[in-house]
Coordinates of C-alpha atoms in Angstrom, one line a residue:
M293 CA 77.9 24.9 -2.6
G294 CA 78.9 25.3 1.0
G295 CA 79.8 28.9 0.5
A296 CA 76.5 29.6 -1.1
H297 CA 74.7 27.9 1.8
T298 CA 76.7 30.0 4.4
G299 CA 75.9 33.2 2.5
T300 CA 72.1 32.3 2.6
R301 CA 72.3 31.8 6.3
S302 CA 74.2 35.0 6.8
R303 CA 71.6 36.9 4.8
T304 CA 68.8 35.4 6.8
V305 CA 70.4 36.3 10.2
T306 CA 71.1 39.9 8.9
A307 CA 67.4 40.2 7.8
Q308 CA 66.1 39.0 11.3
A309 CA 68.5 41.3 13.3
P310 CA 66.8 44.7 12.8
P311 CA 63.4 43.6 14.3
A312 CA 65.3 42.4 17.3
R313 CA 67.2 45.6 17.6
W314 CA 63.9 47.6 17.1
G315 CA 62.4 45.6 19.9
E316 CA 65.2 46.4 22.2
R317 CA 65.0 50.1 21.3
L318 CA 61.3 50.2 21.8
A319 CA 61.7 48.5 25.2
A320 CA 64.3 51.0 26.2
A321 CA 62.4 54.1 24.9
A322 CA 58.8 53.0 25.9
P323 CA 58.9 50.2 28.5
G324 CA 55.3 51.0 29.4
L325 CA 54.0 50.4 25.9
V326 CA 56.0 47.0 25.7
A327 CA 54.4 46.0 29.0
L328 CA 50.9 46.9 27.7
S329 CA 51.6 44.7 24.6
S330 CA 51.8 41.7 26.8
Y331 CA 48.7 42.5 28.8
R332 CA 46.7 39.6 30.1
A333 CA 42.9 39.6 29.7
R334 CA 42.3 38.2 33.3
W335 CA 43.7 41.6 34.7
L336 CA 41.1 43.7 33.1
R337 CA 38.4 43.4 35.9
K338 CA 40.8 44.4 38.7
D339 CA 42.4 47.2 36.6
L340 CA 38.9 48.6 35.8
T341 CA 37.9 48.5 39.5
A342 CA 41.1 50.1 40.6
G343 CA 40.9 52.8 37.9
L344 CA 37.4 53.8 38.9
V345 CA 38.3 54.0 42.5
L346 CA 41.4 56.0 41.5
T347 CA 39.2 58.4 39.6
A348 CA 37.4 59.3 42.7
L349 CA 40.7 60.5 44.2
L350 CA 42.2 62.0 41.0
V351 CA 39.3 64.4 40.4
P352 CA 39.0 66.2 43.7
Q353 CA 42.7 66.2 44.4
G354 CA 43.7 67.3 40.9
M355 CA 41.3 70.3 41.2
A356 CA 42.5 71.1 44.7
Y357 CA 46.2 70.9 43.9
A358 CA 45.6 73.0 40.7
E359 CA 44.3 75.8 42.9
L360 CA 47.2 75.2 45.3
A361 CA 49.5 76.0 42.4
G362 CA 47.6 79.2 41.7
L363 CA 45.8 77.7 38.6
P364 CA 42.2 77.2 37.5
A365 CA 40.8 74.0 38.9
I366 CA 40.1 72.5 35.5
T367 CA 43.9 72.4 34.7
G368 CA 44.2 69.8 37.5
L369 CA 42.0 67.4 35.4
Y370 CA 43.8 68.1 32.2
T371 CA 47.1 67.4 33.9
S372 CA 45.8 64.2 35.4
I373 CA 44.6 62.8 32.1
L374 CA 47.7 63.5 30.1
C375 CA 50.4 62.4 32.8
L376 CA 48.6 59.1 33.3
V377 CA 48.7 58.5 29.6
G378 CA 52.3 59.7 29.2
Y379 CA 53.6 57.4 32.0
A380 CA 51.5 54.4 30.8
V381 CA 53.5 54.6 27.6
F382 CA 56.9 55.6 28.8
G383 CA 57.0 54.5 32.5
P384 CA 58.5 51.2 33.6
S385 CA 56.4 50.6 36.8
R386 CA 53.3 48.5 36.6
I387 CA 51.3 50.4 39.2
L388 CA 53.0 53.7 39.9
V389 CA 50.5 56.5 39.8
L390 CA 51.5 60.1 38.8
G391 CA 49.5 63.2 39.0
P392 CA 49.2 66.8 40.6
D393 CA 51.1 66.7 43.8
S394 CA 50.7 68.8 47.0
S395 CA 54.5 69.1 47.4
L396 CA 54.9 70.6 43.9
G397 CA 51.9 73.0 44.1
P398 CA 53.6 75.6 46.2
M399 CA 56.8 75.4 44.0
I400 CA 54.7 75.9 40.9
A401 CA 52.9 78.9 42.4
A402 CA 56.2 80.4 43.7
T403 CA 57.6 80.1 40.2
I404 CA 54.8 81.4 38.1
L405 CA 52.9 83.9 40.2
P406 CA 55.6 86.6 40.2
L407 CA 55.5 86.4 36.4
V408 CA 51.8 86.5 35.9
G409 CA 51.5 90.1 37.0
A410 CA 49.3 92.2 39.2
N411 CA 46.1 91.4 37.1
G412 CA 46.5 87.7 37.6
D413 CA 45.6 86.7 34.1
P414 CA 44.6 83.0 34.4
A415 CA 45.5 82.3 30.7
R416 CA 49.1 83.6 31.2
A417 CA 49.3 81.5 34.5
V418 CA 48.3 78.4 32.5
A419 CA 50.8 79.0 29.8
L420 CA 53.6 79.7 32.3
A421 CA 52.7 76.4 34.2
S422 CA 52.6 74.4 31.0
A423 CA 56.0 75.8 29.9
L424 CA 57.3 74.9 33.5
A425 CA 56.1 71.3 33.0
L426 CA 57.8 71.1 29.6
L427 CA 61.0 72.4 31.0
S428 CA 61.0 70.0 34.0
G429 CA 60.1 67.2 31.7
V430 CA 63.0 67.9 29.4
I431 CA 65.4 68.3 32.4
T432 CA 64.1 65.0 33.8
M433 CA 64.3 63.1 30.5
V434 CA 67.8 64.4 29.7
A435 CA 69.0 63.4 33.2
G436 CA 67.6 59.9 32.7
L437 CA 69.0 59.3 29.3
S438 CA 72.3 60.8 30.3
G439 CA 72.8 58.7 33.5
F440 CA 72.4 61.7 35.8
G441 CA 70.1 59.9 38.3
F442 CA 72.3 61.0 41.1
V443 CA 70.5 64.4 41.1
A444 CA 67.8 62.6 43.0
D445 CA 70.3 62.0 45.9
L446 CA 71.1 65.8 46.2
I447 CA 68.6 66.0 49.2
S448 CA 69.4 63.8 52.1
K449 CA 66.6 62.3 54.2
P450 CA 67.0 64.7 57.2
T451 CA 66.9 67.8 55.0
M452 CA 63.9 66.3 53.0
I453 CA 62.1 65.7 56.2
G454 CA 62.7 69.4 57.3
Y455 CA 61.7 70.7 53.9
M456 CA 58.5 68.7 53.8
N457 CA 57.7 69.8 57.4
G458 CA 58.1 73.4 56.3
L459 CA 56.0 72.8 53.2
A460 CA 53.3 71.2 55.2
L461 CA 53.0 74.2 57.5
T462 CA 53.2 76.6 54.6
I463 CA 50.4 74.7 52.8
L464 CA 48.3 74.6 55.9
V465 CA 48.5 78.3 56.6
G466 CA 47.9 79.1 52.9
Q467 CA 44.7 77.1 52.9
L468 CA 43.2 78.4 56.1
P469 CA 41.6 81.6 54.6
K470 CA 39.9 79.5 51.9
L471 CA 38.6 77.1 54.6
F472 CA 37.2 80.1 56.4
G473 CA 35.6 81.6 53.3
F474 CA 37.8 84.5 52.5
S475 CA 41.0 85.4 50.8
V476 CA 44.2 87.0 51.7
D477 CA 46.2 89.4 49.5
A478 CA 49.7 88.3 50.8
S479 CA 52.6 86.1 50.0
G480 CA 54.9 84.0 52.0
F481 CA 54.3 82.2 55.3
L482 CA 54.4 85.2 57.5
G483 CA 52.4 87.4 55.4
E484 CA 49.6 84.7 54.9
A485 CA 49.6 84.0 58.6
V486 CA 49.3 87.5 59.5
G487 CA 46.6 88.1 56.9
F488 CA 44.6 85.1 58.0
V489 CA 44.7 86.3 61.7
R490 CA 43.6 89.7 60.7
G491 CA 40.8 88.5 58.5
V492 CA 39.4 86.4 61.4
L493 CA 39.7 89.3 63.8
D494 CA 38.0 91.6 61.4
G495 CA 35.0 89.3 60.9
A496 CA 35.9 88.2 57.4
T497 CA 34.9 84.5 58.2
V498 CA 31.9 83.1 56.3
P499 CA 30.2 80.7 58.8
P500 CA 28.6 78.4 56.2
A501 CA 32.0 78.1 54.4
L502 CA 33.7 77.3 57.7
M503 CA 30.9 74.8 58.5
V504 CA 31.2 72.8 55.2
G505 CA 35.0 73.0 55.1
G506 CA 35.7 72.3 58.8
L507 CA 33.1 69.4 58.9
G508 CA 34.6 68.0 55.8
L509 CA 38.1 68.1 57.2
L510 CA 37.0 66.4 60.4
L511 CA 35.1 63.8 58.5
I512 CA 38.0 62.9 56.1
L513 CA 40.4 62.5 59.1
A514 CA 37.8 60.4 61.0
L515 CA 37.1 58.1 58.1
Q516 CA 40.8 57.7 57.3
R517 CA 41.4 56.6 60.8
T518 CA 38.4 54.5 61.5
L519 CA 37.6 53.1 58.0
P520 CA 40.8 53.3 56.0
K521 CA 39.5 51.2 53.1
L522 CA 36.7 53.6 52.5
P523 CA 37.4 56.4 50.0
A524 CA 37.0 59.2 52.6
I525 CA 37.7 62.1 50.1
L526 CA 35.0 60.8 47.7
V527 CA 32.5 60.5 50.6
V528 CA 33.2 64.0 51.7
V529 CA 33.0 65.4 48.1
V530 CA 29.7 63.8 47.5
L531 CA 28.3 64.9 50.8
S532 CA 29.5 68.5 50.6
I533 CA 28.0 68.8 47.0
G534 CA 24.7 67.5 48.3
V535 CA 24.7 69.8 51.3
T536 CA 25.7 72.8 49.2
A537 CA 23.1 72.2 46.6
G538 CA 20.4 71.3 49.2
L539 CA 20.9 74.3 51.4
G540 CA 21.8 76.8 48.7
L541 CA 25.1 77.6 50.4
D542 CA 26.5 79.2 47.1
E543 CA 23.8 82.0 47.7
R544 CA 25.1 82.4 51.3
G545 CA 28.6 83.3 50.5
V546 CA 30.2 79.9 49.9
D547 CA 32.4 79.8 46.8
V548 CA 31.8 76.8 44.6
V549 CA 33.7 75.3 41.6
G550 CA 31.1 76.0 39.1
V551 CA 30.5 74.3 35.7
L552 CA 33.8 73.1 34.2
P553 CA 34.7 73.9 30.7
Q554 CA 33.3 71.2 28.4
G555 CA 35.6 69.0 26.3
F556 CA 39.2 67.9 26.0
P557 CA 42.0 70.5 25.9
P558 CA 43.6 71.0 22.4
L559 CA 47.3 70.5 21.9
T560 CA 48.8 73.8 22.8
I561 CA 52.4 75.2 22.7
P562 CA 52.7 77.6 25.6
A563 CA 53.0 81.2 24.5
V564 CA 55.8 82.3 26.6
G565 CA 58.9 84.5 25.7
L566 CA 62.6 83.6 26.1
S567 CA 62.8 85.9 29.1
D568 CA 60.0 83.9 30.8
V569 CA 61.8 80.7 30.1
A570 CA 65.0 81.9 31.7
L571 CA 63.1 82.9 34.9
L572 CA 61.2 79.6 34.9
L573 CA 64.4 77.5 34.6
A574 CA 65.3 77.7 38.3
G575 CA 61.9 76.5 39.3
A576 CA 62.0 73.8 36.8
L577 CA 65.2 72.4 38.2
G578 CA 63.9 72.5 41.8
I579 CA 60.7 70.7 40.7
A580 CA 62.8 68.1 38.8
V581 CA 64.9 67.4 41.8
V582 CA 61.9 67.0 44.2
S583 CA 59.7 65.0 41.8
L584 CA 62.8 62.7 40.9
A585 CA 63.6 62.0 44.6
D586 CA 59.9 61.4 45.4
T587 CA 59.4 59.1 42.3
I588 CA 62.5 57.0 42.7
S589 CA 61.9 56.5 46.5
T590 CA 58.2 55.6 45.9
A591 CA 59.0 53.4 43.0
S592 CA 61.7 51.6 45.0
A593 CA 59.4 51.0 48.0
F594 CA 56.6 49.5 45.9
A595 CA 58.9 47.5 43.6
A596 CA 60.6 46.0 46.6
R597 CA 57.3 44.8 48.0
A598 CA 56.7 43.1 44.6
G599 CA 60.2 41.6 44.5
R600 CA 61.3 43.8 41.6
T601 CA 64.0 46.4 41.1
V602 CA 63.9 49.9 39.9
D603 CA 65.7 51.3 36.8
G604 CA 66.3 54.9 37.9
G605 CA 67.1 56.1 34.4
R606 CA 63.8 54.6 33.0
E607 CA 61.8 56.1 35.8
M608 CA 63.2 59.5 35.2
T609 CA 62.4 59.1 31.5
G610 CA 58.8 58.1 32.3
I611 CA 58.2 61.0 34.6
G612 CA 59.8 63.3 32.1
A613 CA 57.4 62.1 29.4
A614 CA 54.5 62.5 31.8
N615 CA 55.4 66.1 32.4
I616 CA 55.9 66.8 28.6
A617 CA 52.5 65.3 27.9
A618 CA 50.8 67.5 30.6
G619 CA 52.7 70.6 29.4
L620 CA 51.4 70.2 25.8
F621 CA 47.7 70.1 26.9
Q622 CA 47.5 73.1 29.4
G623 CA 48.8 71.0 32.3
F624 CA 51.5 71.7 35.0
P625 CA 54.3 69.6 36.5
V626 CA 53.5 66.4 38.2
S627 CA 55.1 63.9 40.5
T628 CA 54.4 60.4 41.9
S629 CA 51.7 60.1 44.5
G630 CA 52.6 57.5 47.2
S631 CA 49.0 57.6 48.6
R632 CA 47.3 57.2 45.2
T633 CA 49.7 54.4 44.3
A634 CA 48.9 52.7 47.5
V635 CA 45.2 52.9 46.7
A636 CA 45.8 51.4 43.3
E637 CA 47.8 48.6 44.8
Q638 CA 45.2 47.9 47.5
T639 CA 42.4 47.8 45.0
G640 CA 44.1 45.2 43.0
A641 CA 45.8 47.1 40.1
K642 CA 47.8 44.9 37.8
S643 CA 49.1 47.2 35.3
Q644 CA 49.1 50.9 33.9
V645 CA 45.7 50.1 32.5
T646 CA 44.5 51.3 35.9
G647 CA 45.8 54.8 35.1
L648 CA 44.4 54.6 31.6
V649 CA 41.0 53.9 33.0
G650 CA 41.3 56.8 35.3
A651 CA 42.3 59.1 32.4
V652 CA 39.3 57.9 30.3
A653 CA 36.9 58.3 33.2
I654 CA 38.1 61.9 33.7
T655 CA 37.8 62.6 30.0
L656 CA 34.2 61.3 29.9
I657 CA 33.3 63.6 32.9
L658 CA 34.7 66.6 31.0
V659 CA 32.9 65.8 27.7
F660 CA 29.6 64.6 28.9
A661 CA 29.2 65.9 32.5
P662 CA 31.1 69.1 33.0
G663 CA 28.4 70.3 35.6
L664 CA 28.8 67.2 37.8
L665 CA 31.1 69.1 40.2
R666 CA 29.4 72.5 40.0
D667 CA 28.3 72.6 43.6
L668 CA 31.6 71.4 45.0
P669 CA 32.5 74.0 47.6
Q670 CA 36.0 75.6 47.6
P671 CA 36.3 75.0 51.4
T672 CA 36.1 71.4 50.7
L673 CA 39.0 71.6 48.3
A674 CA 40.9 73.4 51.0
A675 CA 40.1 70.7 53.5
I676 CA 41.5 68.1 51.0
V677 CA 44.7 70.1 50.6
I678 CA 45.1 70.5 54.4
V679 CA 44.7 66.7 54.8
A680 CA 47.4 66.3 52.2
S681 CA 49.6 68.7 54.1
F682 CA 49.3 66.6 57.2
S683 CA 50.6 63.6 55.3
L684 CA 53.6 65.6 54.1
A685 CA 54.7 66.3 57.7
D686 CA 56.9 63.8 59.4
L687 CA 56.9 64.6 63.0
R688 CA 57.7 61.1 64.1
G689 CA 60.8 61.1 61.7
T690 CA 61.9 64.5 63.2
M691 CA 61.8 63.2 66.8
R692 CA 63.7 60.1 65.7
L693 CA 66.4 62.4 64.3
H694 CA 66.5 64.2 67.6
R695 CA 66.9 61.0 69.4
L696 CA 69.4 59.4 67.1
R697 CA 71.6 62.1 65.8
R698 CA 71.4 65.7 66.8
T699 CA 73.5 67.1 63.9
E700 CA 71.0 65.7 61.4
F701 CA 68.1 67.0 63.5
A702 CA 69.7 70.4 63.3
L703 CA 70.0 70.1 59.5
S704 CA 66.3 69.2 59.4
V705 CA 65.3 72.2 61.5
V706 CA 67.4 74.6 59.3
A707 CA 65.7 73.2 56.2
F708 CA 62.3 73.7 57.9
L709 CA 63.1 77.3 58.7
G710 CA 64.4 77.9 55.3
V711 CA 61.1 76.9 53.8
V712 CA 59.0 78.9 56.3
A713 CA 61.3 82.0 56.4
L714 CA 62.5 82.2 52.8
G715 CA 59.7 80.6 50.7
V716 CA 59.3 77.3 48.8
L717 CA 61.9 77.7 46.1
P718 CA 64.6 79.2 48.3
G719 CA 63.7 76.4 50.7
I720 CA 64.5 73.7 48.2
A721 CA 67.7 75.5 47.4
V722 CA 68.6 75.6 51.2
A723 CA 67.8 71.9 51.4
V724 CA 70.1 71.0 48.6
A725 CA 72.8 73.2 49.9
L726 CA 72.5 71.7 53.4
S727 CA 72.7 68.2 52.0
I728 CA 75.8 68.9 49.9
G729 CA 77.4 70.9 52.9
N730 CA 76.7 68.0 55.2
V731 CA 78.6 65.6 52.9
F732 CA 81.5 68.1 52.6
R733 CA 81.5 68.6 56.4
R734 CA 81.9 64.9 57.0
A735 CA 84.8 64.7 54.5
W736 CA 86.3 67.9 55.9
W737 CA 86.3 66.9 59.5
P738 CA 86.0 63.1 59.4
Y739 CA 86.1 60.8 62.3
Q740 CA 89.6 60.0 63.6
A741 CA 90.7 57.5 66.0
V742 CA 93.7 56.0 67.8
L743 CA 93.6 52.2 67.9
G744 CA 94.7 49.9 70.6
R745 CA 94.5 46.2 71.6
V746 CA 91.6 45.0 73.6
P747 CA 92.3 41.7 75.5
G748 CA 89.9 39.0 74.4
V749 CA 88.6 41.0 71.3
P750 CA 90.3 40.3 67.9
G751 CA 91.8 43.2 65.9
L752 CA 92.6 46.7 67.0
H753 CA 89.8 49.1 68.3
D754 CA 89.1 52.8 69.0
V755 CA 90.5 53.7 72.4
R756 CA 87.5 56.1 72.9
S757 CA 85.1 53.1 72.7
Y758 CA 87.5 50.9 74.7
P759 CA 89.3 53.1 77.4
Q760 CA 90.9 49.8 78.7
A761 CA 92.7 49.3 75.4
E762 CA 96.4 48.6 75.5
L763 CA 98.9 50.7 73.4
L764 CA 102.4 50.0 72.0
P765 CA 105.1 52.1 73.6
G766 CA 106.7 54.3 70.9
C767 CA 104.0 53.5 68.3
V768 CA 100.7 55.2 67.4
V769 CA 98.0 53.4 65.3
F770 CA 95.9 56.1 63.7
R771 CA 92.8 55.8 61.6
F772 CA 91.5 58.6 59.4
D773 CA 87.9 57.9 58.1
A774 CA 87.9 59.8 54.8
P775 CA 89.7 60.3 51.5
L776 CA 92.6 62.7 51.8
F777 CA 92.0 65.9 49.7
F778 CA 92.6 69.5 49.7
A779 CA 89.9 70.3 52.3
N780 CA 91.0 67.9 54.9
A781 CA 94.8 67.7 54.4
R782 CA 95.5 70.2 57.0
T783 CA 93.2 68.4 59.5
F784 CA 95.2 65.2 58.9
R785 CA 98.5 66.9 59.4
E786 CA 97.4 68.7 62.5
Q787 CA 96.2 65.5 64.2
V788 CA 99.4 63.5 63.3
T789 CA 101.3 66.5 64.7
V790 CA 99.4 66.3 68.0
L791 CA 100.0 62.5 68.2
T792 CA 103.6 63.0 67.9
R793 CA 103.9 65.9 70.3
P794 CA 104.8 63.8 73.6
D795 CA 108.4 63.8 74.7
P796 CA 109.9 61.5 73.7
P797 CA 107.8 61.2 70.5
P798 CA 106.6 57.8 69.1
T799 CA 109.0 56.5 66.5
W800 CA 106.3 55.0 64.3
V801 CA 102.8 56.5 63.3
I802 CA 100.9 53.7 61.6
V803 CA 98.1 55.0 59.5
A804 CA 95.3 52.5 59.2
A805 CA 94.6 53.6 55.6
E806 CA 91.7 51.3 54.6
P807 CA 89.2 54.1 54.9
I808 CA 91.4 56.5 52.8
T809 CA 89.8 56.0 49.3
D810 CA 91.7 58.7 47.5
V811 CA 94.6 61.1 47.8
D812 CA 94.7 64.3 45.7
T813 CA 97.7 66.4 44.7
T814 CA 97.2 68.8 47.6
A815 CA 97.2 65.9 50.1
A816 CA 100.2 64.3 48.4
D817 CA 102.2 67.5 48.9
M818 CA 101.1 67.6 52.6
L819 CA 102.2 64.0 53.1
H820 CA 105.6 64.8 51.6
D821 CA 106.1 67.8 53.9
L822 CA 104.8 66.0 56.9
D823 CA 107.0 63.0 56.4
V824 CA 110.1 65.3 56.0
T825 CA 109.2 67.1 59.2
L826 CA 108.6 63.8 61.2
N827 CA 111.7 62.2 59.9
A828 CA 113.8 65.1 61.1
R829 CA 112.4 64.2 64.7
G830 CA 113.1 60.5 64.3
V831 CA 109.4 59.7 63.5
H832 CA 108.4 57.4 60.7
L833 CA 105.1 57.6 58.8
V834 CA 103.9 54.1 58.0
F835 CA 100.8 53.0 56.1
A836 CA 98.7 49.8 56.4
E837 CA 95.8 48.4 54.4
M838 CA 96.1 51.0 51.7
K839 CA 93.9 50.2 48.7
D840 CA 95.8 49.4 45.4
P841 CA 94.3 52.4 43.4
V842 CA 95.5 54.8 46.2
R843 CA 98.9 53.1 46.4
E844 CA 99.3 53.6 42.7
K845 CA 98.6 57.3 43.2
I846 CA 101.3 57.4 45.9
D847 CA 103.7 55.9 43.4
R848 CA 102.7 58.3 40.7
Y849 CA 103.2 61.3 43.0
E850 CA 106.7 59.9 43.8
L851 CA 106.0 60.0 47.6
T852 CA 108.2 56.9 48.1
R853 CA 111.2 59.3 47.6
T854 CA 110.6 60.3 51.2
I855 CA 108.3 57.7 52.6
D856 CA 110.2 54.4 52.9
P857 CA 108.7 51.9 50.4
S858 CA 109.1 49.3 53.1
H859 CA 106.7 51.2 55.4
F860 CA 103.7 50.1 53.5
F861 CA 102.1 46.9 54.9
P862 CA 99.1 44.8 53.7
T863 CA 97.4 44.8 57.2
V864 CA 97.6 46.8 60.4
E865 CA 98.6 43.7 62.2
A866 CA 101.6 43.1 59.8
A867 CA 102.7 46.7 60.5
V868 CA 102.4 46.3 64.3
A869 CA 104.3 43.0 64.1
A870 CA 107.1 44.6 62.1
F871 CA 107.4 47.4 64.7
R872 CA 107.4 44.9 67.6
A873 CA 110.1 42.8 65.8
A874 CA 112.3 45.9 65.3
T875 CA 111.9 47.4 68.8
G876 CA 110.9 44.5 71.1
A877 CA 108.0 46.7 72.4
D878 CA 105.0 45.0 74.0
W879 CA 101.4 46.1 74.6
R880 CA 100.9 48.0 77.8
S881 CA 97.9 49.7 79.4
A882 CA 97.5 53.4 78.5
R883 CA 97.4 54.2 82.2
E884 CA 101.0 53.0 82.7
P885 CA 103.5 56.1 82.9
D886 CA 106.0 54.5 80.5
S887 CA 103.5 53.3 77.9
G888 CA 104.5 55.9 75.3
G889 CA 102.4 57.2 72.6
P890 CA 99.2 59.4 73.0
R891 CA 97.2 59.5 76.2

């Protein structure tokens, strides 16, 4: 009886387990969908309002950023629709807004335009951009599912500031000809700058175009400064359409958007060859790194304000899904928009329904009112992009780096020059290389210090910070602020050799080893040779505060055959006390002639 009862309970538990597991799997794979399933009706009014306000930004910015990427303006709307839907299902953030981005536009153009060919076939450009979105989406999703979120940390903040400053200047110069009503047949910052100047000097400027674009630019900047809650871009778009239609500016040389293709784009597999995929891959990697860094930093900032935390892996999966969705419907790569997310938050967005409202609104425009933006001037789109370029630049952050840390300021400047001189894609490669190189440089030449006692201050301290510090005759306390590995092993040896050079030499060199988090085999061989050399001169190598995992490696390397096992101490103070007990030495000012040790 009891056994039958137990079996029944067991079968009941087993029958209930799969739904729970499926729920967990669904939450892991599509957290946005799970969040939407618990939607509260009272949020709908605010989400509708925020979504409609957001649409006012998404439409002109999407079209402008599509042209920035070298694509037809309509693709910006296709991209906006699908990425919003993709992230609403697979993204974990409640209010994060994805879409075409000004920082990715030049990267997309730099990747696809060399492959389009001299005839500039728009259909091929769209296919290549869609393939690029699929590649970057797959890369991002794989990185998120595999725990490779660290790729977003490959660009340090100083190099990112320099990269964005260079990108801002490149975008600005590239949009100036369109603002003035003409085009330039050139590539690269220098070529576009020279082409623009020549065009102006040769009289290629179209005055009505410069008027509508220049006034639009000034009005956006003025409204953003004086009335920040007003949708400045929407106001300028409406006014410029009215002015263009009323004055017939399209007949006076001003390029306009024209009637958009009606309807929703079909599901389309990009028609590209394997050779194209190989060439697109480098651009996709760069786009993935930049979009991930931007998305995770933006998501973290907004989540912190709401008292939440960010799951980097899920964010990567969400943005990957958004890119794949865009790529399957004639779209291009997307990223997070900090400005559009801020607008959504300020207008009361409660969930990703805000983004879905925006997607539906844009779809309705395409299906029922494709001529709504027919008279939108191209110079106005250029003005919108130029305003976006201003927001990319961080001159205040650059000056802060100059004030606080010159080496990081120099990294920022080099990253800036890399974008301006070499181009957008090589610029991101330069930024990543600089970030990695800076990490390696810090480990290669780490900070090193001789420590002394400062009367009235507990502990031992850097004698460069405290010139009045006292030293122990016959003993040097040395700190090396990095793991010991093949690249800095020689640096460590040379510095210890310098410290033991006085005549007579110190008898103990106490290494404050707490910052040494690792010792590789190259460094272990160096320590062995160094200890043998020092012992021959009557100098002993002593370690204090060495971490247990590092000490285990020391034992594994059998270094205690040469380094006395008794010369490992739990604290620096214990090592100093042992030396004083053995020698009777007492602390003395470094200025005293018989103080011993380094000067």
